[in-house]
PDB file of C-alpha atoms in Angstrom:
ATOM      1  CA  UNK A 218       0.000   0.000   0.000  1.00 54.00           C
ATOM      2  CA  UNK A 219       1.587   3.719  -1.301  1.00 56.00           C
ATOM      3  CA  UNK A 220       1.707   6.285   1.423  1.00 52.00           C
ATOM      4  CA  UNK A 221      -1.154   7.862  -0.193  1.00 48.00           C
ATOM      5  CA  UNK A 222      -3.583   5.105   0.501  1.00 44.00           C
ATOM      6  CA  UNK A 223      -2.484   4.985   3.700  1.00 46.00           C
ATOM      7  CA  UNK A 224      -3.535   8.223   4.906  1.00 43.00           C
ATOM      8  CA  UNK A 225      -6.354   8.008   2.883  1.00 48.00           C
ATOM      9  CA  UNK A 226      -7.220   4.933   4.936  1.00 48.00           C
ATOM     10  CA  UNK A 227      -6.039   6.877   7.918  1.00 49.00           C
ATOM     11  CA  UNK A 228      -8.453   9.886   7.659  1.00 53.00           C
ATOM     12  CA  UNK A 229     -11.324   7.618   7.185  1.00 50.00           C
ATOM     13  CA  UNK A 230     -10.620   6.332  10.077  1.00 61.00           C
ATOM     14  CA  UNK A 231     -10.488   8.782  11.718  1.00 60.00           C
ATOM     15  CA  UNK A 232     -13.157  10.172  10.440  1.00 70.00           C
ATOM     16  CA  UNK A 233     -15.375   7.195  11.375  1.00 88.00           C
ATOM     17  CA  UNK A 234     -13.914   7.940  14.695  1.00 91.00           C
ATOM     18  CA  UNK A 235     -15.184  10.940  15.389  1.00 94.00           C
ATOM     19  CA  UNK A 236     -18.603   9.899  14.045  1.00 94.00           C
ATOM     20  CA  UNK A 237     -18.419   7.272  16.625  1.00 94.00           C
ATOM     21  CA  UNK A 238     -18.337   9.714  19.006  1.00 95.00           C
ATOM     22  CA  UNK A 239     -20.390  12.206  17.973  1.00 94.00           C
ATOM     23  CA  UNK A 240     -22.883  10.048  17.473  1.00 92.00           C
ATOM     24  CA  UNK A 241     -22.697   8.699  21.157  1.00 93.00           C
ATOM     25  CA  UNK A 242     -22.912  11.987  22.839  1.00 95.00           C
ATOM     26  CA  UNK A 243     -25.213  13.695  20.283  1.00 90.00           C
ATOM     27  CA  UNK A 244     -28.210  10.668  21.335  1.00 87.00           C
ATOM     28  CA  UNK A 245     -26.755  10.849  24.982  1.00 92.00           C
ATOM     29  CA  UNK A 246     -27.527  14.981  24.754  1.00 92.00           C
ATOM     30  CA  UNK A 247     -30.849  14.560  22.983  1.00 86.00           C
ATOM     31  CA  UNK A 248     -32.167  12.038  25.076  1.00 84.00           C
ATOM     32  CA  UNK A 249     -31.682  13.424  28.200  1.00 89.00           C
ATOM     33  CA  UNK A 250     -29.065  11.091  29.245  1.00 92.00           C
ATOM     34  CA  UNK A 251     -26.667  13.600  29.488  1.00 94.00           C
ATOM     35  CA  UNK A 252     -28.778  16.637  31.416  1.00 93.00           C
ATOM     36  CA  UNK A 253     -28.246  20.405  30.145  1.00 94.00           C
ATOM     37  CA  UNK A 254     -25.287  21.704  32.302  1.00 94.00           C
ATOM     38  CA  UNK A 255     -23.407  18.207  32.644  1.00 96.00           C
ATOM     39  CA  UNK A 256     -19.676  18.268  32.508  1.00 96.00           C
ATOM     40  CA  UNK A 257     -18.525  16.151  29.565  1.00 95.00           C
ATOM     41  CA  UNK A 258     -14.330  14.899  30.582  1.00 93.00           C
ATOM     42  CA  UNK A 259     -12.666  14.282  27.926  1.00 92.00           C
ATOM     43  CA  UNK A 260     -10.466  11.916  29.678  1.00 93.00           C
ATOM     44  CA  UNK A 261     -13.278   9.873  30.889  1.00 93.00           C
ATOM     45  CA  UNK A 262     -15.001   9.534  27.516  1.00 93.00           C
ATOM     46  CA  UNK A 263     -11.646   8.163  26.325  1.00 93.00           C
ATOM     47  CA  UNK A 264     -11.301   5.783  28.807  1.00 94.00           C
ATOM     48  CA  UNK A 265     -14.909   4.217  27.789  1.00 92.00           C
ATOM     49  CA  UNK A 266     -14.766   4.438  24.311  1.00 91.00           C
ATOM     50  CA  UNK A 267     -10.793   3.297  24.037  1.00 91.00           C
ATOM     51  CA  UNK A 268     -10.157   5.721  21.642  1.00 92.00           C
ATOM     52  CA  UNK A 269      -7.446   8.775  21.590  1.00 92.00           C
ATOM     53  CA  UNK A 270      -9.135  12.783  22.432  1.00 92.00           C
ATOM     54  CA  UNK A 271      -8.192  13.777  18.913  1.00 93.00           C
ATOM     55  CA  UNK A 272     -11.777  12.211  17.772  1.00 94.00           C
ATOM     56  CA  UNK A 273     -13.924  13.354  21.159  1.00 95.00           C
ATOM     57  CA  UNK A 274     -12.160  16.875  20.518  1.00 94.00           C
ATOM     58  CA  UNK A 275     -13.785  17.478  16.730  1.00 95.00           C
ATOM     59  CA  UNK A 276     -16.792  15.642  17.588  1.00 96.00           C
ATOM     60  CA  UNK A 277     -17.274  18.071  20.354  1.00 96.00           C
ATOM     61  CA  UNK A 278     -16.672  20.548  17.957  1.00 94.00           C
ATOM     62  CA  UNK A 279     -18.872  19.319  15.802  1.00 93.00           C
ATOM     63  CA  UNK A 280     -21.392  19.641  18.902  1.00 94.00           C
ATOM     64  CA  UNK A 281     -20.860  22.671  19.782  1.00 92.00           C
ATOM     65  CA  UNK A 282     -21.271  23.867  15.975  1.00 87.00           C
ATOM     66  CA  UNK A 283     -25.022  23.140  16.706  1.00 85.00           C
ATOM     67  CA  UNK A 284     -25.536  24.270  19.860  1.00 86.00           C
ATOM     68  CA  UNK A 285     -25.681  21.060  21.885  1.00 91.00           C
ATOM     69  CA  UNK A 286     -22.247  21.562  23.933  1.00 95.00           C
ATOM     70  CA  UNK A 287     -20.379  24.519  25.365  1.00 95.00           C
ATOM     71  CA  UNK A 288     -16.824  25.897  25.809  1.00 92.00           C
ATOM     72  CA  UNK A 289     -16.760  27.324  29.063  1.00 92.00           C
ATOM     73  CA  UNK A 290     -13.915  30.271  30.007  1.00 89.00           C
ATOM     74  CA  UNK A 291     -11.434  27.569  31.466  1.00 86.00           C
ATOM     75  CA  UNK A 292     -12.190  25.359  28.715  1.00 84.00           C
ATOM     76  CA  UNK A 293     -13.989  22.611  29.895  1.00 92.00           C
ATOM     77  CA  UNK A 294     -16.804  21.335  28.492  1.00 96.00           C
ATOM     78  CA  UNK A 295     -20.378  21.260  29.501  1.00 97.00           C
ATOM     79  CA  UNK A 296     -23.893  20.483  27.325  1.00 97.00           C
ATOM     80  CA  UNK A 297     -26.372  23.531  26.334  1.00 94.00           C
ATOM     81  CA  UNK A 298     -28.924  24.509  28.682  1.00 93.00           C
ATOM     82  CA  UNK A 299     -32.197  24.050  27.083  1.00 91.00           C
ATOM     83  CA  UNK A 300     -33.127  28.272  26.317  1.00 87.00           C
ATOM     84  CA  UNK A 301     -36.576  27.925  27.396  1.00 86.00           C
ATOM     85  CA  UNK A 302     -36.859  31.548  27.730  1.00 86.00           C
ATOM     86  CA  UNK A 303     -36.563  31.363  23.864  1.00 88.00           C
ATOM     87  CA  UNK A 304     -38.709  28.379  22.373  1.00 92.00           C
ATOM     88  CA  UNK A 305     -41.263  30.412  21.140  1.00 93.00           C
ATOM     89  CA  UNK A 306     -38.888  31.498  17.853  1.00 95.00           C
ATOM     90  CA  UNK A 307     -37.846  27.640  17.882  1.00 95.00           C
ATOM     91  CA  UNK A 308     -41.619  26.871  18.023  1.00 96.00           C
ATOM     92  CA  UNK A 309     -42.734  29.243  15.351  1.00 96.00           C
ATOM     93  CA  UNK A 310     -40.014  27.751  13.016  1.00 97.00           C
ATOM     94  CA  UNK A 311     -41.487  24.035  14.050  1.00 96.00           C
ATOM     95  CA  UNK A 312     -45.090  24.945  13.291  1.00 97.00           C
ATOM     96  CA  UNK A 313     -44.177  26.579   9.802  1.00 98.00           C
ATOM     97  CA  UNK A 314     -42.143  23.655   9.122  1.00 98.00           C
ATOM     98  CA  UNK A 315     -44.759  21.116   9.626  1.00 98.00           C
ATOM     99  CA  UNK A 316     -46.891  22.828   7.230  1.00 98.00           C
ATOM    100  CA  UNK A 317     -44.639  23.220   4.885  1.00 98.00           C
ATOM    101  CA  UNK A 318     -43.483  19.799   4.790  1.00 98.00           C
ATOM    102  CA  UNK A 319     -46.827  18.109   4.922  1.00 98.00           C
ATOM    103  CA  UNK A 320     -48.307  20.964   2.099  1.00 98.00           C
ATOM    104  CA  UNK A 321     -45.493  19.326  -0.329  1.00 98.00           C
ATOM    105  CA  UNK A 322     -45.650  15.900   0.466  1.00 98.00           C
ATOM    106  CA  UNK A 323     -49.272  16.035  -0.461  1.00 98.00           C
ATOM    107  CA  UNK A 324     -48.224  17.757  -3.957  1.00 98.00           C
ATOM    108  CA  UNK A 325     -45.063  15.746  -4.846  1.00 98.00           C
ATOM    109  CA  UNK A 326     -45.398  12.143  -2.899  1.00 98.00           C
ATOM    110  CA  UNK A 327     -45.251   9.048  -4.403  1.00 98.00           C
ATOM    111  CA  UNK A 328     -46.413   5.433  -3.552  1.00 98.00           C
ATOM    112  CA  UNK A 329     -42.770   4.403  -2.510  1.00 98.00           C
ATOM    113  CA  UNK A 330     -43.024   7.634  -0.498  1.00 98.00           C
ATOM    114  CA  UNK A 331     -46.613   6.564   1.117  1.00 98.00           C
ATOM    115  CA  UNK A 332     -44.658   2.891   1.691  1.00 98.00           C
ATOM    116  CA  UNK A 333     -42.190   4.711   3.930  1.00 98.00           C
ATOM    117  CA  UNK A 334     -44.241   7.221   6.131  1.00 98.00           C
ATOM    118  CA  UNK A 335     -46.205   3.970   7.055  1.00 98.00           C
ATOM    119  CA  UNK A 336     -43.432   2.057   7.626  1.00 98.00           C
ATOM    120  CA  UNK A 337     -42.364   5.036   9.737  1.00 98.00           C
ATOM    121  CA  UNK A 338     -45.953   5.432  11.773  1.00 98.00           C
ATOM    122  CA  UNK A 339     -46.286   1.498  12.129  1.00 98.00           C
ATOM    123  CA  UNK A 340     -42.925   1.738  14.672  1.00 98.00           C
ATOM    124  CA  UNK A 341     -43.962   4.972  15.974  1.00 98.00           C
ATOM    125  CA  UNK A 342     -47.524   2.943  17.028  1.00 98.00           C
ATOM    126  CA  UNK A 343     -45.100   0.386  18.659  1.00 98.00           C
ATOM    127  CA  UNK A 344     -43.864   2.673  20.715  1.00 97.00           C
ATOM    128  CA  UNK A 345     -46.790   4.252  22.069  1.00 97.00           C
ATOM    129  CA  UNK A 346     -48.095   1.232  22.708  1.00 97.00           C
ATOM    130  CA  UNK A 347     -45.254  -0.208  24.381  1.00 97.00           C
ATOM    131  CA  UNK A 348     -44.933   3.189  26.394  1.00 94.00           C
ATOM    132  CA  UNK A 349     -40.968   3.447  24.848  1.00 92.00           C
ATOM    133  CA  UNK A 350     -40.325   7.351  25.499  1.00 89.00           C
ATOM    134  CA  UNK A 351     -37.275   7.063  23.162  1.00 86.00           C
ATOM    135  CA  UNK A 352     -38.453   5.007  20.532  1.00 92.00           C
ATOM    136  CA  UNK A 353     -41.564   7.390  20.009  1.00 94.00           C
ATOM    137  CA  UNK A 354     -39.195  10.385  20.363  1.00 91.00           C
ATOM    138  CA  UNK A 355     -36.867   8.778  17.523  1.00 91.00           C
ATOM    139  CA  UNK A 356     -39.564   7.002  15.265  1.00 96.00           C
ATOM    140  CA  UNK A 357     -41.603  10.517  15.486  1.00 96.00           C
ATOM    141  CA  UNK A 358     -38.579  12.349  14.353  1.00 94.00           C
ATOM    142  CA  UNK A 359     -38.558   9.215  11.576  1.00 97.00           C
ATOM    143  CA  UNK A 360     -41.746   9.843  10.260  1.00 98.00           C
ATOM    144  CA  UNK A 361     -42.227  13.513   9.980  1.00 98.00           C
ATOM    145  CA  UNK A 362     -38.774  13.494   8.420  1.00 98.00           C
ATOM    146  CA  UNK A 363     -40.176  10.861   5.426  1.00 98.00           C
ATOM    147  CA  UNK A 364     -42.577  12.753   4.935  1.00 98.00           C
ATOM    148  CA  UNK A 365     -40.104  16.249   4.358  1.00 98.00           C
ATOM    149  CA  UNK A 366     -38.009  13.887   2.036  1.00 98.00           C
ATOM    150  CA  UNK A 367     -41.853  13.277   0.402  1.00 98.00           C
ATOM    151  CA  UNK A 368     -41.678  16.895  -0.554  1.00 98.00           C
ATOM    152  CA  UNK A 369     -38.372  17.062  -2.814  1.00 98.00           C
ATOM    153  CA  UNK A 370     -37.091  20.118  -1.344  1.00 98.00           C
ATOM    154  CA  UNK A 371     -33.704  19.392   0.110  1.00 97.00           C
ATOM    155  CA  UNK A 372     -33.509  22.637   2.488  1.00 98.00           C
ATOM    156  CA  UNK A 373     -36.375  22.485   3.580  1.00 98.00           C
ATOM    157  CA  UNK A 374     -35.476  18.716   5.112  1.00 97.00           C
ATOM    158  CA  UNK A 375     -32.712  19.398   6.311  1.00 95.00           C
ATOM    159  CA  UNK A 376     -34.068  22.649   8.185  1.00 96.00           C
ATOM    160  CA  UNK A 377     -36.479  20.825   9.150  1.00 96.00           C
ATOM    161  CA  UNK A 378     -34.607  17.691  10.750  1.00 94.00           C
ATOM    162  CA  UNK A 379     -32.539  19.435  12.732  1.00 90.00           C
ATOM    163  CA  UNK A 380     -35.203  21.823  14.393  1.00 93.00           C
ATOM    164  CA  UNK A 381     -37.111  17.621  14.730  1.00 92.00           C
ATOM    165  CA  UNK A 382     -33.578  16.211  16.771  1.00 86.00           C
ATOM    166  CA  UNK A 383     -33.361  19.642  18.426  1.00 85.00           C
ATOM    167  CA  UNK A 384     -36.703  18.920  19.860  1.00 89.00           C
ATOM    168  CA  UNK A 385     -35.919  15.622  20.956  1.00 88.00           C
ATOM    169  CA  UNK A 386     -35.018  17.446  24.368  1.00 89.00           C
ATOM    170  CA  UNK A 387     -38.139  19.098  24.577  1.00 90.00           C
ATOM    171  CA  UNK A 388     -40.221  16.010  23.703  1.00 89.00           C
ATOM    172  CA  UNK A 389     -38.880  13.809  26.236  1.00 89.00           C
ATOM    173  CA  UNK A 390     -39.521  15.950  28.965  1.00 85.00           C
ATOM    174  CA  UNK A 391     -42.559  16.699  27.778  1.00 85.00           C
ATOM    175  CA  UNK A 392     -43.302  12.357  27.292  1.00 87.00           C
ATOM    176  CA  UNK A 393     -42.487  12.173  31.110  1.00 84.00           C
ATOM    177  CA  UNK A 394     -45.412  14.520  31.545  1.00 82.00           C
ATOM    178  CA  UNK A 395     -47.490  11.602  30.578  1.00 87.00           C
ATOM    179  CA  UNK A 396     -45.408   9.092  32.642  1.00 89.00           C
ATOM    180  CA  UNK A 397     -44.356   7.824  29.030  1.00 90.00           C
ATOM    181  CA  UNK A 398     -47.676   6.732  28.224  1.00 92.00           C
ATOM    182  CA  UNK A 399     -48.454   9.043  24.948  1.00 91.00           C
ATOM    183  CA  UNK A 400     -52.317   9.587  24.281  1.00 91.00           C
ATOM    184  CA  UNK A 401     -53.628   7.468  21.486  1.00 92.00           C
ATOM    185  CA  UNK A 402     -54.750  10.543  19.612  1.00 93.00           C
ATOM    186  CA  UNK A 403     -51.322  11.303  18.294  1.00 93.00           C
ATOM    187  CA  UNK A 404     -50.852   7.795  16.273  1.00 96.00           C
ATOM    188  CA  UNK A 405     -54.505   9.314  15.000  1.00 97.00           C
ATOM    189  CA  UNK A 406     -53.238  12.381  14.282  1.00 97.00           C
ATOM    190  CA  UNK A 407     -50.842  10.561  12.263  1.00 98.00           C
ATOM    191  CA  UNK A 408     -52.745   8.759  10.386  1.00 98.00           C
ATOM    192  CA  UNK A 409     -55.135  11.444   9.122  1.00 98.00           C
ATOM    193  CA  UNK A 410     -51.846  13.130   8.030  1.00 98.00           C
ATOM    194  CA  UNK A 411     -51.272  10.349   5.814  1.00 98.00           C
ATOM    195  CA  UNK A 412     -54.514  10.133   4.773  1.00 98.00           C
ATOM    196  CA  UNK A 413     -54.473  13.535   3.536  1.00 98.00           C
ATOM    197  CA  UNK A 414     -50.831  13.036   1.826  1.00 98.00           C
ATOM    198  CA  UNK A 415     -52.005  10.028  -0.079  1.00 98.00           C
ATOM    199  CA  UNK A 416     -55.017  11.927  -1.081  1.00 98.00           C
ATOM    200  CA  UNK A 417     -53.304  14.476  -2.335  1.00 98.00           C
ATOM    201  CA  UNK A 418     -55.045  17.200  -0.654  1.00 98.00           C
ATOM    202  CA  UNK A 419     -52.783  20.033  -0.101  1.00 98.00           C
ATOM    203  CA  UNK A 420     -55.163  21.933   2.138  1.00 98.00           C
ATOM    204  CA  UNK A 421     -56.567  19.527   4.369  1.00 98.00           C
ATOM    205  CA  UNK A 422     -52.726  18.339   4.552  1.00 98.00           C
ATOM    206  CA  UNK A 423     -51.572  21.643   5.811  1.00 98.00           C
ATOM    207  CA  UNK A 424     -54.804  22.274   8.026  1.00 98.00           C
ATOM    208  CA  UNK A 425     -53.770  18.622   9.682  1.00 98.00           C
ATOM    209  CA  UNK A 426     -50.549  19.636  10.398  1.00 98.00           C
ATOM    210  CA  UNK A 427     -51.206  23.054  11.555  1.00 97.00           C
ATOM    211  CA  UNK A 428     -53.227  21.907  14.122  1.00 97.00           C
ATOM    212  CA  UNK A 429     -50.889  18.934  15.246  1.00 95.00           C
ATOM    213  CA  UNK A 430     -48.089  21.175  16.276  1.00 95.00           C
ATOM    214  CA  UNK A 431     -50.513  24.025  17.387  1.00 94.00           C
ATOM    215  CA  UNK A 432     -51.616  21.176  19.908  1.00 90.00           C
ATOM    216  CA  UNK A 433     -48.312  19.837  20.782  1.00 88.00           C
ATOM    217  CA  UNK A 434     -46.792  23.305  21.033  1.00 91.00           C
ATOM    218  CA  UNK A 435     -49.342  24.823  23.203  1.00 90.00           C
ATOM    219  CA  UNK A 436     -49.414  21.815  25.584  1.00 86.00           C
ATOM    220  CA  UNK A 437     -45.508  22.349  26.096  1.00 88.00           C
ATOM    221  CA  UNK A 438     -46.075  25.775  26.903  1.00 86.00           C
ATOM    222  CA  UNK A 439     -48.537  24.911  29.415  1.00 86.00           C
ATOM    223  CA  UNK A 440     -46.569  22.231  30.987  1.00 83.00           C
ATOM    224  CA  UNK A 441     -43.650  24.659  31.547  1.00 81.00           C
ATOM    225  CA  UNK A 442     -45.666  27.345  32.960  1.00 81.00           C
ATOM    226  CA  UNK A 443     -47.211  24.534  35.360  1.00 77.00           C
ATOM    227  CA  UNK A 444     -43.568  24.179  36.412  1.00 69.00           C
ATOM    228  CA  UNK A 445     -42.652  27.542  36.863  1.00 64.00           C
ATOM    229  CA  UNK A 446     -45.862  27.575  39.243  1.00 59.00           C
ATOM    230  CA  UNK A 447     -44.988  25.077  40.992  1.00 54.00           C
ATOM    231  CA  UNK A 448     -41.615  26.266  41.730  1.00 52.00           C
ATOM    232  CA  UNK A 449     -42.321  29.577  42.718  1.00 38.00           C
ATOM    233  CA  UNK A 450     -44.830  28.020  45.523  1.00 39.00           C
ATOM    234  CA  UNK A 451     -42.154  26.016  46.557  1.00 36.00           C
TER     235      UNK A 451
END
């Protein structure tokens, strides 16, 4: 093997490395597994994974590039506070987002398309059933993102996917609410959706959608003021 190939081979390991890692922490974050303000030690996350810090290093990087970890003064490491004081700008971009998605799924879908948002709300069922927090959290964030790739427009996706893991936070909290046991009428909610998409009705589609994240959205909003209530009688 030329010394070319070899740091070719090299840098995909690495690569793979660091994708290993980021991977790792970035479910750990979203989750809930790490809390907002942990401490992440570098050290220590070597140790487990038996890897060097060069990977853990640009994966944090990485991390921080989207607003999951931060850099603190001495330069340790800790993850994002959730900016609660904020989520109405992140929840105004989620709303429009749904619509928009769901409005051009119903235009541009096709029946391989229709095959995969089922496929998507069949394991997202599962998990409601089987009162899986983080199964529902990950096949939800499966199935509205089929039905964005439904829509052929590539920005909007990815905009769209990232405000859906970026809410993975939000929706487990909000999942504990219930005790982890998710009211049927979101797998319904679902299902008209995709009743709507196959049907190609753009309006009903967006009308659907609209209202699913108006109803998520507002009962987030008054689970954290319930919070805030009770904290302030404590």
């Amino acid at each position: 093997m030329n010394d070319k190939a070899t740091a070719s081979q090299a840098e995909r390991k690495r690569g793979e490395g660091v994708k290993f890692v980021y991977d790792i922490l970035r479910d750990d974050i979203l989750d809930l597994v790490l809390p907002p303000g942990s401490p992440i030690d570098e050290v220590q996350l070597a140790e487990r994974l038996s890897m060097s810090r060069t990977p853990i290093r640009e994966a944090l990087v990485r991390l921080a590039g989207e607003g999951l970890v931060t850099t603190l003064p001495n330069r340790s490491t800790v993850v994002s506070n959730i900016d609660f004081l904020n989520l109405h700008t992140f929840f105004d971009a989620m709303t429009l987002m749904y619509r928009v998605t769901t409005r051009l799924a119903a235009q541009a879908r096709t029946a391989a398309d229709l095959e995969t948002i089922r496929a998507r709300q069949q394991e997202f069922a599962r998990a409601v059933e089987t009162h899986d927090a983080l199964a529902m959290i990950a096949a939800n964030r499966d199935f509205h993102a089929a039905i964005a790739e439904a829509g052929r427009n590539p920005y909007y996706t990815g905009l769209f996917c990232r405000l859906l893991d970026e809410g993975r936070r939000i929706l487990r909290i909000y999942y504990s609410s219930f005790d982890d046991h998710l009211p049927h009428r979101y797998v319904v909610e679902h299902e008209d959706i995709i009743a709507a998409i196959e049907a190609r009705d753009v309006e009903a589609a967006d009308r659907l959608a609209s209202a699913h994240a108006d109803q998520i959205v507002r009962q987030i909003q008054e689970m954290i003021a319930r919070d805030r209530r009770q904290q302030i009688a404590l």
